[in-house]
mmCIF file with all atom_site columns, C-alpha atoms in Angstrom:
data_model
loop_
_atom_site.group_PDB
_atom_site.id
_atom_site.type_symbol
_atom_site.label_atom_id
_atom_site.label_alt_id
_atom_site.label_comp_id
_atom_site.label_asym_id
_atom_site.label_entity_id
_atom_site.label_seq_id
_atom_site.pdbx_PDB_ins_code
_atom_site.Cartn_x
_atom_site.Cartn_y
_atom_site.Cartn_z
_atom_site.occupancy
_atom_site.B_iso_or_equiv
_atom_site.pdbx_formal_charge
_atom_site.auth_seq_id
_atom_site.auth_comp_id
_atom_site.auth_asym_id
_atom_site.auth_atom_id
_atom_site.pdbx_PDB_model_num
ATOM 1   C CA . MET A 1 1   ? 97.041  174.791 140.384 1.00 0.00 ? 1   MET A CA 1
ATOM 2   C CA . LEU A 1 2   ? 93.675  173.066 140.132 1.00 0.00 ? 2   LEU A CA 1
ATOM 3   C CA . VAL A 1 3   ? 90.771  174.096 142.381 1.00 0.00 ? 3   VAL A CA 1
ATOM 4   C CA . LYS A 1 4   ? 87.926  171.654 143.076 1.00 0.00 ? 4   LYS A CA 1
ATOM 5   C CA . TRP A 1 5   ? 84.673  172.979 144.507 1.00 0.00 ? 5   TRP A CA 1
ATOM 6   C CA . ILE A 1 6   ? 82.173  170.471 145.873 1.00 0.00 ? 6   ILE A CA 1
ATOM 7   C CA . ARG A 1 7   ? 78.668  171.402 147.028 1.00 0.00 ? 7   ARG A CA 1
ATOM 8   C CA . CYS A 1 8   ? 76.567  168.793 148.854 1.00 0.00 ? 8   CYS A CA 1
ATOM 9   C CA . HIS A 1 9   ? 72.919  168.815 149.913 1.00 0.00 ? 9   HIS A CA 1
ATOM 10  C CA . VAL A 1 10  ? 73.239  166.904 153.171 1.00 0.00 ? 10  VAL A CA 1
ATOM 11  C CA . THR A 1 11  ? 70.544  164.698 154.747 1.00 0.00 ? 11  THR A CA 1
ATOM 12  C CA . ASP A 1 12  ? 72.559  163.279 157.673 1.00 0.00 ? 12  ASP A CA 1
ATOM 13  C CA . ARG A 1 13  ? 74.661  166.086 159.097 1.00 0.00 ? 13  ARG A CA 1
ATOM 14  C CA . ARG A 1 14  ? 76.453  164.104 161.800 1.00 0.00 ? 14  ARG A CA 1
ATOM 15  C CA . GLY A 1 15  ? 77.232  161.201 159.471 1.00 0.00 ? 15  GLY A CA 1
ATOM 16  C CA . PHE A 1 16  ? 78.499  163.623 156.825 1.00 0.00 ? 16  PHE A CA 1
ATOM 17  C CA . GLU A 1 17  ? 80.791  165.352 159.320 1.00 0.00 ? 17  GLU A CA 1
ATOM 18  C CA . ARG A 1 18  ? 82.158  162.006 160.512 1.00 0.00 ? 18  ARG A CA 1
ATOM 19  C CA . GLY A 1 19  ? 82.875  161.037 156.903 1.00 0.00 ? 19  GLY A CA 1
ATOM 20  C CA . GLN A 1 20  ? 84.429  164.421 156.163 1.00 0.00 ? 20  GLN A CA 1
ATOM 21  C CA . ARG A 1 21  ? 87.123  163.796 158.763 1.00 0.00 ? 21  ARG A CA 1
ATOM 22  C CA . LYS A 1 22  ? 88.170  160.651 156.850 1.00 0.00 ? 22  LYS A CA 1
ATOM 23  C CA . TRP A 1 23  ? 89.482  162.913 154.071 1.00 0.00 ? 23  TRP A CA 1
ATOM 24  C CA . ALA A 1 24  ? 92.573  163.353 156.254 1.00 0.00 ? 24  ALA A CA 1
ATOM 25  C CA . GLY A 1 25  ? 93.666  160.368 154.134 1.00 0.00 ? 25  GLY A CA 1
ATOM 26  C CA . LEU A 1 26  ? 94.492  162.913 151.396 1.00 0.00 ? 26  LEU A CA 1
ATOM 27  C CA . LEU A 1 27  ? 97.697  163.795 153.233 1.00 0.00 ? 27  LEU A CA 1
ATOM 28  C CA . GLY A 1 28  ? 100.618 162.301 151.414 1.00 0.00 ? 28  GLY A CA 1
ATOM 29  C CA . GLU A 1 29  ? 98.774  162.044 148.079 1.00 0.00 ? 29  GLU A CA 1
ATOM 30  C CA . PRO A 1 30  ? 101.165 163.234 145.340 1.00 0.00 ? 30  PRO A CA 1
ATOM 31  C CA . GLY A 1 31  ? 100.274 166.758 144.208 1.00 0.00 ? 31  GLY A CA 1
ATOM 32  C CA . PHE A 1 32  ? 97.708  167.399 146.956 1.00 0.00 ? 32  PHE A CA 1
ATOM 33  C CA . ARG A 1 33  ? 98.002  170.966 148.315 1.00 0.00 ? 33  ARG A CA 1
ATOM 34  C CA . GLY A 1 34  ? 95.183  171.335 150.868 1.00 0.00 ? 34  GLY A CA 1
ATOM 35  C CA . GLN A 1 35  ? 91.469  171.032 151.562 1.00 0.00 ? 35  GLN A CA 1
ATOM 36  C CA . GLY A 1 36  ? 88.915  172.781 153.750 1.00 0.00 ? 36  GLY A CA 1
ATOM 37  C CA . GLY A 1 37  ? 85.210  173.494 153.928 1.00 0.00 ? 37  GLY A CA 1
ATOM 38  C CA . GLY A 1 38  ? 82.160  173.955 156.070 1.00 0.00 ? 38  GLY A CA 1
ATOM 39  C CA . TRP A 1 39  ? 78.468  174.766 156.176 1.00 0.00 ? 39  TRP A CA 1
ATOM 40  C CA . SER A 1 40  ? 76.567  177.416 154.253 1.00 0.00 ? 40  SER A CA 1
ATOM 41  C CA . ARG A 1 41  ? 75.559  180.306 156.511 1.00 0.00 ? 41  ARG A CA 1
ATOM 42  C CA . SER A 1 42  ? 72.235  180.702 154.702 1.00 0.00 ? 42  SER A CA 1
ATOM 43  C CA . ARG A 1 43  ? 71.291  177.033 154.119 1.00 0.00 ? 43  ARG A CA 1
ATOM 44  C CA . PRO A 1 44  ? 72.119  174.692 156.997 1.00 0.00 ? 44  PRO A CA 1
ATOM 45  C CA . ASP A 1 45  ? 71.760  171.558 154.829 1.00 0.00 ? 45  ASP A CA 1
ATOM 46  C CA . VAL A 1 46  ? 74.400  172.670 152.290 1.00 0.00 ? 46  VAL A CA 1
ATOM 47  C CA . ALA A 1 47  ? 78.093  171.853 152.751 1.00 0.00 ? 47  ALA A CA 1
ATOM 48  C CA . HIS A 1 48  ? 80.943  173.214 150.628 1.00 0.00 ? 48  HIS A CA 1
ATOM 49  C CA . VAL A 1 49  ? 84.401  171.678 150.266 1.00 0.00 ? 49  VAL A CA 1
ATOM 50  C CA . PHE A 1 50  ? 87.376  173.253 148.479 1.00 0.00 ? 50  PHE A CA 1
ATOM 51  C CA . ALA A 1 51  ? 90.368  171.136 147.440 1.00 0.00 ? 51  ALA A CA 1
ATOM 52  C CA . PHE A 1 52  ? 93.606  172.230 145.794 1.00 0.00 ? 52  PHE A CA 1
ATOM 53  C CA . TRP A 1 53  ? 95.922  170.181 143.599 1.00 0.00 ? 53  TRP A CA 1
ATOM 54  C CA . GLU A 1 54  ? 99.221  171.022 141.924 1.00 0.00 ? 54  GLU A CA 1
ATOM 55  C CA . SER A 1 55  ? 98.001  169.902 138.510 1.00 0.00 ? 55  SER A CA 1
ATOM 56  C CA . ARG A 1 56  ? 95.285  168.064 136.635 1.00 0.00 ? 56  ARG A CA 1
ATOM 57  C CA . ALA A 1 57  ? 97.578  165.053 136.177 1.00 0.00 ? 57  ALA A CA 1
ATOM 58  C CA . PHE A 1 58  ? 98.029  164.580 139.945 1.00 0.00 ? 58  PHE A CA 1
ATOM 59  C CA . TYR A 1 59  ? 94.289  165.039 140.493 1.00 0.00 ? 59  TYR A CA 1
ATOM 60  C CA . ASP A 1 60  ? 93.344  162.514 137.790 1.00 0.00 ? 60  ASP A CA 1
ATOM 61  C CA . SER A 1 61  ? 95.757  159.984 139.258 1.00 0.00 ? 61  SER A CA 1
ATOM 62  C CA . PHE A 1 62  ? 94.187  160.397 142.726 1.00 0.00 ? 62  PHE A CA 1
ATOM 63  C CA . MET A 1 63  ? 90.658  160.030 141.284 1.00 0.00 ? 63  MET A CA 1
ATOM 64  C CA . ALA A 1 64  ? 91.647  156.796 139.563 1.00 0.00 ? 64  ALA A CA 1
ATOM 65  C CA . ARG A 1 65  ? 93.312  155.306 142.666 1.00 0.00 ? 65  ARG A CA 1
ATOM 66  C CA . SER A 1 66  ? 92.164  156.490 146.097 1.00 0.00 ? 66  SER A CA 1
ATOM 67  C CA . HIS A 1 67  ? 89.098  158.715 145.724 1.00 0.00 ? 67  HIS A CA 1
ATOM 68  C CA . ASP A 1 68  ? 86.349  156.093 145.965 1.00 0.00 ? 68  ASP A CA 1
ATOM 69  C CA . ARG A 1 69  ? 87.817  154.526 149.092 1.00 0.00 ? 69  ARG A CA 1
ATOM 70  C CA . LEU A 1 70  ? 87.857  157.886 150.921 1.00 0.00 ? 70  LEU A CA 1
ATOM 71  C CA . ALA A 1 71  ? 84.430  158.928 149.599 1.00 0.00 ? 71  ALA A CA 1
ATOM 72  C CA . ALA A 1 72  ? 82.796  155.692 150.798 1.00 0.00 ? 72  ALA A CA 1
ATOM 73  C CA . ALA A 1 73  ? 82.617  157.028 154.376 1.00 0.00 ? 73  ALA A CA 1
ATOM 74  C CA . GLN A 1 74  ? 80.010  159.608 153.294 1.00 0.00 ? 74  GLN A CA 1
ATOM 75  C CA . THR A 1 75  ? 77.778  157.329 151.246 1.00 0.00 ? 75  THR A CA 1
ATOM 76  C CA . GLY A 1 76  ? 74.128  157.858 152.157 1.00 0.00 ? 76  GLY A CA 1
ATOM 77  C CA . THR A 1 77  ? 74.678  161.137 154.041 1.00 0.00 ? 77  THR A CA 1
ATOM 78  C CA . TYR A 1 78  ? 73.668  163.479 151.191 1.00 0.00 ? 78  TYR A CA 1
ATOM 79  C CA . LYS A 1 79  ? 71.008  163.572 148.473 1.00 0.00 ? 79  LYS A CA 1
ATOM 80  C CA . ALA A 1 80  ? 72.851  165.587 145.821 1.00 0.00 ? 80  ALA A CA 1
ATOM 81  C CA . ILE A 1 81  ? 76.456  166.493 145.080 1.00 0.00 ? 81  ILE A CA 1
ATOM 82  C CA . GLU A 1 82  ? 77.979  168.831 142.498 1.00 0.00 ? 82  GLU A CA 1
ATOM 83  C CA . ALA A 1 83  ? 81.696  169.037 141.832 1.00 0.00 ? 83  ALA A CA 1
ATOM 84  C CA . LYS A 1 84  ? 83.453  171.485 139.525 1.00 0.00 ? 84  LYS A CA 1
ATOM 85  C CA . LEU A 1 85  ? 87.102  171.936 138.569 1.00 0.00 ? 85  LEU A CA 1
ATOM 86  C CA . PHE A 1 86  ? 88.734  175.297 137.899 1.00 0.00 ? 86  PHE A CA 1
ATOM 87  C CA . ASP A 1 87  ? 92.225  176.194 136.710 1.00 0.00 ? 87  ASP A CA 1
ATOM 88  C CA . HIS A 1 88  ? 93.928  178.835 138.845 1.00 0.00 ? 88  HIS A CA 1
ATOM 89  C CA . ARG A 1 89  ? 94.114  182.008 136.766 1.00 0.00 ? 89  ARG A CA 1
ATOM 90  C CA . PHE A 1 90  ? 95.418  184.470 139.348 1.00 0.00 ? 90  PHE A CA 1
ATOM 91  C CA . ASP A 1 91  ? 95.487  185.222 143.062 1.00 0.00 ? 91  ASP A CA 1
ATOM 92  C CA . VAL A 1 92  ? 93.113  187.605 144.807 1.00 0.00 ? 92  VAL A CA 1
ATOM 93  C CA . LYS A 1 93  ? 95.608  189.556 146.924 1.00 0.00 ? 93  LYS A CA 1
ATOM 94  C CA . THR A 1 94  ? 99.091  188.063 146.594 1.00 0.00 ? 94  THR A CA 1
ATOM 95  C CA . GLY A 1 95  ? 100.724 184.753 147.374 1.00 0.00 ? 95  GLY A CA 1
ATOM 96  C CA . PHE A 1 96  ? 97.707  182.489 147.649 1.00 0.00 ? 96  PHE A CA 1
ATOM 97  C CA . GLU A 1 97  ? 98.213  179.350 149.709 1.00 0.00 ? 97  GLU A CA 1
ATOM 98  C CA . PRO A 1 98  ? 95.499  176.726 150.304 1.00 0.00 ? 98  PRO A CA 1
ATOM 99  C CA . ARG A 1 99  ? 95.536  177.256 154.085 1.00 0.00 ? 99  ARG A CA 1
ATOM 100 C CA . PHE A 1 100 ? 92.328  177.415 156.122 1.00 0.00 ? 100 PHE A CA 1
ATOM 101 C CA . THR A 1 101 ? 93.566  177.581 159.717 1.00 0.00 ? 101 THR A CA 1
ATOM 102 C CA . ASP A 1 102 ? 93.444  181.390 160.094 1.00 0.00 ? 102 ASP A CA 1
ATOM 103 C CA . ALA A 1 103 ? 90.095  181.966 158.339 1.00 0.00 ? 103 ALA A CA 1
ATOM 104 C CA . ASP A 1 104 ? 86.558  181.819 159.752 1.00 0.00 ? 104 ASP A CA 1
ATOM 105 C CA . VAL A 1 105 ? 84.580  182.144 156.537 1.00 0.00 ? 105 VAL A CA 1
ATOM 106 C CA . VAL A 1 106 ? 85.031  181.628 152.808 1.00 0.00 ? 106 VAL A CA 1
ATOM 107 C CA . ARG A 1 107 ? 83.027  183.579 150.271 1.00 0.00 ? 107 ARG A CA 1
ATOM 108 C CA . VAL A 1 108 ? 82.466  181.664 147.048 1.00 0.00 ? 108 VAL A CA 1
ATOM 109 C CA . ALA A 1 109 ? 81.072  183.193 143.872 1.00 0.00 ? 109 ALA A CA 1
ATOM 110 C CA . HIS A 1 110 ? 80.391  181.088 140.789 1.00 0.00 ? 110 HIS A CA 1
ATOM 111 C CA . CYS A 1 111 ? 79.919  183.183 137.655 1.00 0.00 ? 111 CYS A CA 1
ATOM 112 C CA . ARG A 1 112 ? 78.824  182.234 134.162 1.00 0.00 ? 112 ARG A CA 1
ATOM 113 C CA . ILE A 1 113 ? 79.944  184.981 131.801 1.00 0.00 ? 113 ILE A CA 1
ATOM 114 C CA . HIS A 1 114 ? 78.650  186.058 128.373 1.00 0.00 ? 114 HIS A CA 1
ATOM 115 C CA . GLU A 1 115 ? 81.129  184.753 125.789 1.00 0.00 ? 115 GLU A CA 1
ATOM 116 C CA . ASP A 1 116 ? 81.983  188.183 124.354 1.00 0.00 ? 116 ASP A CA 1
ATOM 117 C CA . ARG A 1 117 ? 82.554  189.613 127.864 1.00 0.00 ? 117 ARG A CA 1
ATOM 118 C CA . VAL A 1 118 ? 85.003  187.037 129.254 1.00 0.00 ? 118 VAL A CA 1
ATOM 119 C CA . GLU A 1 119 ? 88.161  189.123 128.854 1.00 0.00 ? 119 GLU A CA 1
ATOM 120 C CA . HIS A 1 120 ? 86.441  192.237 130.206 1.00 0.00 ? 120 HIS A CA 1
ATOM 121 C CA . PHE A 1 121 ? 85.213  190.282 133.231 1.00 0.00 ? 121 PHE A CA 1
ATOM 122 C CA . ALA A 1 122 ? 88.696  188.903 133.976 1.00 0.00 ? 122 ALA A CA 1
ATOM 123 C CA . LEU A 1 123 ? 90.247  192.360 133.563 1.00 0.00 ? 123 LEU A CA 1
ATOM 124 C CA . MET A 1 124 ? 87.714  193.944 135.939 1.00 0.00 ? 124 MET A CA 1
ATOM 125 C CA . GLN A 1 125 ? 88.396  191.182 138.456 1.00 0.00 ? 125 GLN A CA 1
ATOM 126 C CA . GLU A 1 126 ? 92.073  192.086 138.320 1.00 0.00 ? 126 GLU A CA 1
ATOM 127 C CA . LYS A 1 127 ? 91.767  195.883 138.195 1.00 0.00 ? 127 LYS A CA 1
ATOM 128 C CA . VAL A 1 128 ? 88.617  196.645 140.253 1.00 0.00 ? 128 VAL A CA 1
ATOM 129 C CA . TRP A 1 129 ? 87.569  193.752 142.504 1.00 0.00 ? 129 TRP A CA 1
ATOM 130 C CA . ASN A 1 130 ? 90.984  192.422 143.523 1.00 0.00 ? 130 ASN A CA 1
ATOM 131 C CA . PRO A 1 131 ? 92.419  195.706 144.837 1.00 0.00 ? 131 PRO A CA 1
ATOM 132 C CA . ALA A 1 132 ? 89.164  196.441 146.695 1.00 0.00 ? 132 ALA A CA 1
ATOM 133 C CA . MET A 1 133 ? 89.136  193.021 148.348 1.00 0.00 ? 133 MET A CA 1
ATOM 134 C CA . ALA A 1 134 ? 92.877  193.033 149.031 1.00 0.00 ? 134 ALA A CA 1
ATOM 135 C CA . GLY A 1 135 ? 92.548  196.372 150.808 1.00 0.00 ? 135 GLY A CA 1
ATOM 136 C CA . SER A 1 136 ? 89.628  195.267 152.995 1.00 0.00 ? 136 SER A CA 1
ATOM 137 C CA . PRO A 1 137 ? 90.315  194.615 156.678 1.00 0.00 ? 137 PRO A CA 1
ATOM 138 C CA . GLY A 1 138 ? 89.998  190.922 157.475 1.00 0.00 ? 138 GLY A CA 1
ATOM 139 C CA . MET A 1 139 ? 90.394  189.664 153.889 1.00 0.00 ? 139 MET A CA 1
ATOM 140 C CA . LEU A 1 140 ? 93.230  187.119 154.038 1.00 0.00 ? 140 LEU A CA 1
ATOM 141 C CA . ARG A 1 141 ? 93.693  185.644 150.552 1.00 0.00 ? 141 ARG A CA 1
ATOM 142 C CA . GLY A 1 142 ? 91.797  184.337 147.570 1.00 0.00 ? 142 GLY A CA 1
ATOM 143 C CA . VAL A 1 143 ? 91.893  182.749 144.161 1.00 0.00 ? 143 VAL A CA 1
ATOM 144 C CA . PHE A 1 144 ? 90.296  183.394 140.766 1.00 0.00 ? 144 PHE A CA 1
ATOM 145 C CA . GLY A 1 145 ? 89.749  180.225 138.724 1.00 0.00 ? 145 GLY A CA 1
ATOM 146 C CA . GLU A 1 146 ? 88.429  179.465 135.253 1.00 0.00 ? 146 GLU A CA 1
ATOM 147 C CA . ALA A 1 147 ? 86.597  176.461 133.814 1.00 0.00 ? 147 ALA A CA 1
ATOM 148 C CA . PRO A 1 148 ? 85.572  175.652 130.213 1.00 0.00 ? 148 PRO A CA 1
ATOM 149 C CA . GLY A 1 149 ? 82.286  177.220 129.119 1.00 0.00 ? 149 GLY A CA 1
ATOM 150 C CA . HIS A 1 150 ? 83.034  180.768 130.367 1.00 0.00 ? 150 HIS A CA 1
ATOM 151 C CA . GLU A 1 151 ? 82.708  179.806 134.030 1.00 0.00 ? 151 GLU A CA 1
ATOM 152 C CA . PHE A 1 152 ? 84.687  181.409 136.821 1.00 0.00 ? 152 PHE A CA 1
ATOM 153 C CA . LEU A 1 153 ? 85.132  180.867 140.530 1.00 0.00 ? 153 LEU A CA 1
ATOM 154 C CA . VAL A 1 154 ? 86.071  183.659 142.918 1.00 0.00 ? 154 VAL A CA 1
ATOM 155 C CA . LEU A 1 155 ? 87.076  182.327 146.298 1.00 0.00 ? 155 LEU A CA 1
ATOM 156 C CA . SER A 1 156 ? 88.023  184.651 149.154 1.00 0.00 ? 156 SER A CA 1
ATOM 157 C CA . MET A 1 157 ? 89.006  183.781 152.718 1.00 0.00 ? 157 MET A CA 1
ATOM 158 C CA . TRP A 1 158 ? 88.088  186.116 155.575 1.00 0.00 ? 158 TRP A CA 1
ATOM 159 C CA . ARG A 1 159 ? 89.172  186.314 159.189 1.00 0.00 ? 159 ARG A CA 1
ATOM 160 C CA . SER A 1 160 ? 85.570  186.786 160.312 1.00 0.00 ? 160 SER A CA 1
ATOM 161 C CA . ALA A 1 161 ? 82.013  186.916 159.012 1.00 0.00 ? 161 ALA A CA 1
ATOM 162 C CA . ALA A 1 162 ? 81.665  190.416 160.474 1.00 0.00 ? 162 ALA A CA 1
ATOM 163 C CA . GLU A 1 163 ? 84.592  191.738 158.428 1.00 0.00 ? 163 GLU A CA 1
ATOM 164 C CA . HIS A 1 164 ? 83.237  190.148 155.257 1.00 0.00 ? 164 HIS A CA 1
ATOM 165 C CA . GLY A 1 165 ? 79.795  191.622 156.002 1.00 0.00 ? 165 GLY A CA 1
ATOM 166 C CA . LYS A 1 166 ? 81.280  195.091 156.421 1.00 0.00 ? 166 LYS A CA 1
ATOM 167 C CA . TYR A 1 167 ? 83.039  194.844 153.041 1.00 0.00 ? 167 TYR A CA 1
ATOM 168 C CA . ARG A 1 168 ? 79.769  193.758 151.419 1.00 0.00 ? 168 ARG A CA 1
ATOM 169 C CA . THR A 1 169 ? 77.633  196.594 152.730 1.00 0.00 ? 169 THR A CA 1
ATOM 170 C CA . GLU A 1 170 ? 80.226  199.292 152.132 1.00 0.00 ? 170 GLU A CA 1
ATOM 171 C CA . ARG A 1 171 ? 81.639  198.414 148.742 1.00 0.00 ? 171 ARG A CA 1
ATOM 172 C CA . VAL A 1 172 ? 79.914  195.847 146.592 1.00 0.00 ? 172 VAL A CA 1
ATOM 173 C CA . GLU A 1 173 ? 77.231  197.952 144.897 1.00 0.00 ? 173 GLU A CA 1
ATOM 174 C CA . ARG A 1 174 ? 79.644  200.731 143.985 1.00 0.00 ? 174 ARG A CA 1
ATOM 175 C CA . LEU A 1 175 ? 82.267  198.274 142.682 1.00 0.00 ? 175 LEU A CA 1
ATOM 176 C CA . ALA A 1 176 ? 79.700  196.368 140.605 1.00 0.00 ? 176 ALA A CA 1
ATOM 177 C CA . LEU A 1 177 ? 78.735  199.598 138.819 1.00 0.00 ? 177 LEU A CA 1
ATOM 178 C CA . ARG A 1 178 ? 82.352  200.509 138.165 1.00 0.00 ? 178 ARG A CA 1
ATOM 179 C CA . ALA A 1 179 ? 83.190  197.041 136.832 1.00 0.00 ? 179 ALA A CA 1
ATOM 180 C CA . GLN A 1 180 ? 79.962  196.851 134.713 1.00 0.00 ? 180 GLN A CA 1
ATOM 181 C CA . THR A 1 181 ? 79.389  193.461 136.294 1.00 0.00 ? 181 THR A CA 1
ATOM 182 C CA . GLU A 1 182 ? 75.766  193.275 135.168 1.00 0.00 ? 182 GLU A CA 1
ATOM 183 C CA . ALA A 1 183 ? 76.796  193.418 131.508 1.00 0.00 ? 183 ALA A CA 1
ATOM 184 C CA . ASP A 1 184 ? 79.357  190.632 131.947 1.00 0.00 ? 184 ASP A CA 1
ATOM 185 C CA . VAL A 1 185 ? 77.474  188.111 134.047 1.00 0.00 ? 185 VAL A CA 1
ATOM 186 C CA . ALA A 1 186 ? 74.908  185.690 132.600 1.00 0.00 ? 186 ALA A CA 1
ATOM 187 C CA . ALA A 1 187 ? 74.393  183.858 135.924 1.00 0.00 ? 187 ALA A CA 1
ATOM 188 C CA . LEU A 1 188 ? 75.814  184.233 139.395 1.00 0.00 ? 188 LEU A CA 1
ATOM 189 C CA . THR A 1 189 ? 75.455  182.046 142.469 1.00 0.00 ? 189 THR A CA 1
ATOM 190 C CA . GLY A 1 190 ? 77.298  182.541 145.692 1.00 0.00 ? 190 GLY A CA 1
ATOM 191 C CA . ASP A 1 191 ? 77.498  181.553 149.310 1.00 0.00 ? 191 ASP A CA 1
ATOM 192 C CA . VAL A 1 192 ? 79.270  182.367 152.539 1.00 0.00 ? 192 VAL A CA 1
ATOM 193 C CA . VAL A 1 193 ? 80.717  179.254 154.151 1.00 0.00 ? 193 VAL A CA 1
ATOM 194 C CA . GLU A 1 194 ? 81.455  178.922 157.849 1.00 0.00 ? 194 GLU A CA 1
ATOM 195 C CA . LEU A 1 195 ? 84.634  176.848 158.022 1.00 0.00 ? 195 LEU A CA 1
ATOM 196 C CA . GLU A 1 196 ? 84.777  173.702 160.138 1.00 0.00 ? 196 GLU A CA 1
ATOM 197 C CA . PRO A 1 197 ? 88.277  173.305 161.641 1.00 0.00 ? 197 PRO A CA 1
ATOM 198 C CA . SER A 1 198 ? 87.947  169.493 161.773 1.00 0.00 ? 198 SER A CA 1
ATOM 199 C CA . TRP A 1 199 ? 87.540  169.363 157.962 1.00 0.00 ? 199 TRP A CA 1
ATOM 200 C CA . ILE A 1 200 ? 90.906  170.967 157.245 1.00 0.00 ? 200 ILE A CA 1
ATOM 201 C CA . VAL A 1 201 ? 93.444  168.670 155.598 1.00 0.00 ? 201 VAL A CA 1
#
């Protein structure tokens, strides 16, 4: 599975939201698995969108055919856009499905890892972070993806912002020490995204 993460710095919020609903046109695209997104809780002008495709071949075919027509509806509503692709490496919790209907927030973490620490980082994700997140009340599902250049995406879906907040305050510092996260990570950016039901495809 291919995961696409898009971050937009939006200048016309209402126009952007109107355009976002046009992405319903993705339904029926070969290999398309699901899409959802919303607004950053900390920066009201930043929108995040997460799209899932069965494979790179299906995604490339869509980009060559239909993408520009669907994207046209949002032209002029944002001043900057970044898009990154990640290959699914494993699930956070089990049986990941790209469904957004039961979640309120998504936590996204984008990590650039020191080259000699990549395998350690992935192992710690599997052995330390995943079980802790999977066992947290309100954590629904998630995905761990990898991109060239030692970049990783950790995406987790939560039933509520309150439940995610509780997990953060209770566990994160202790887990980071146990996983030696500081030694692995060259750069880390993250956000908590409040999902917009009307953006779900």
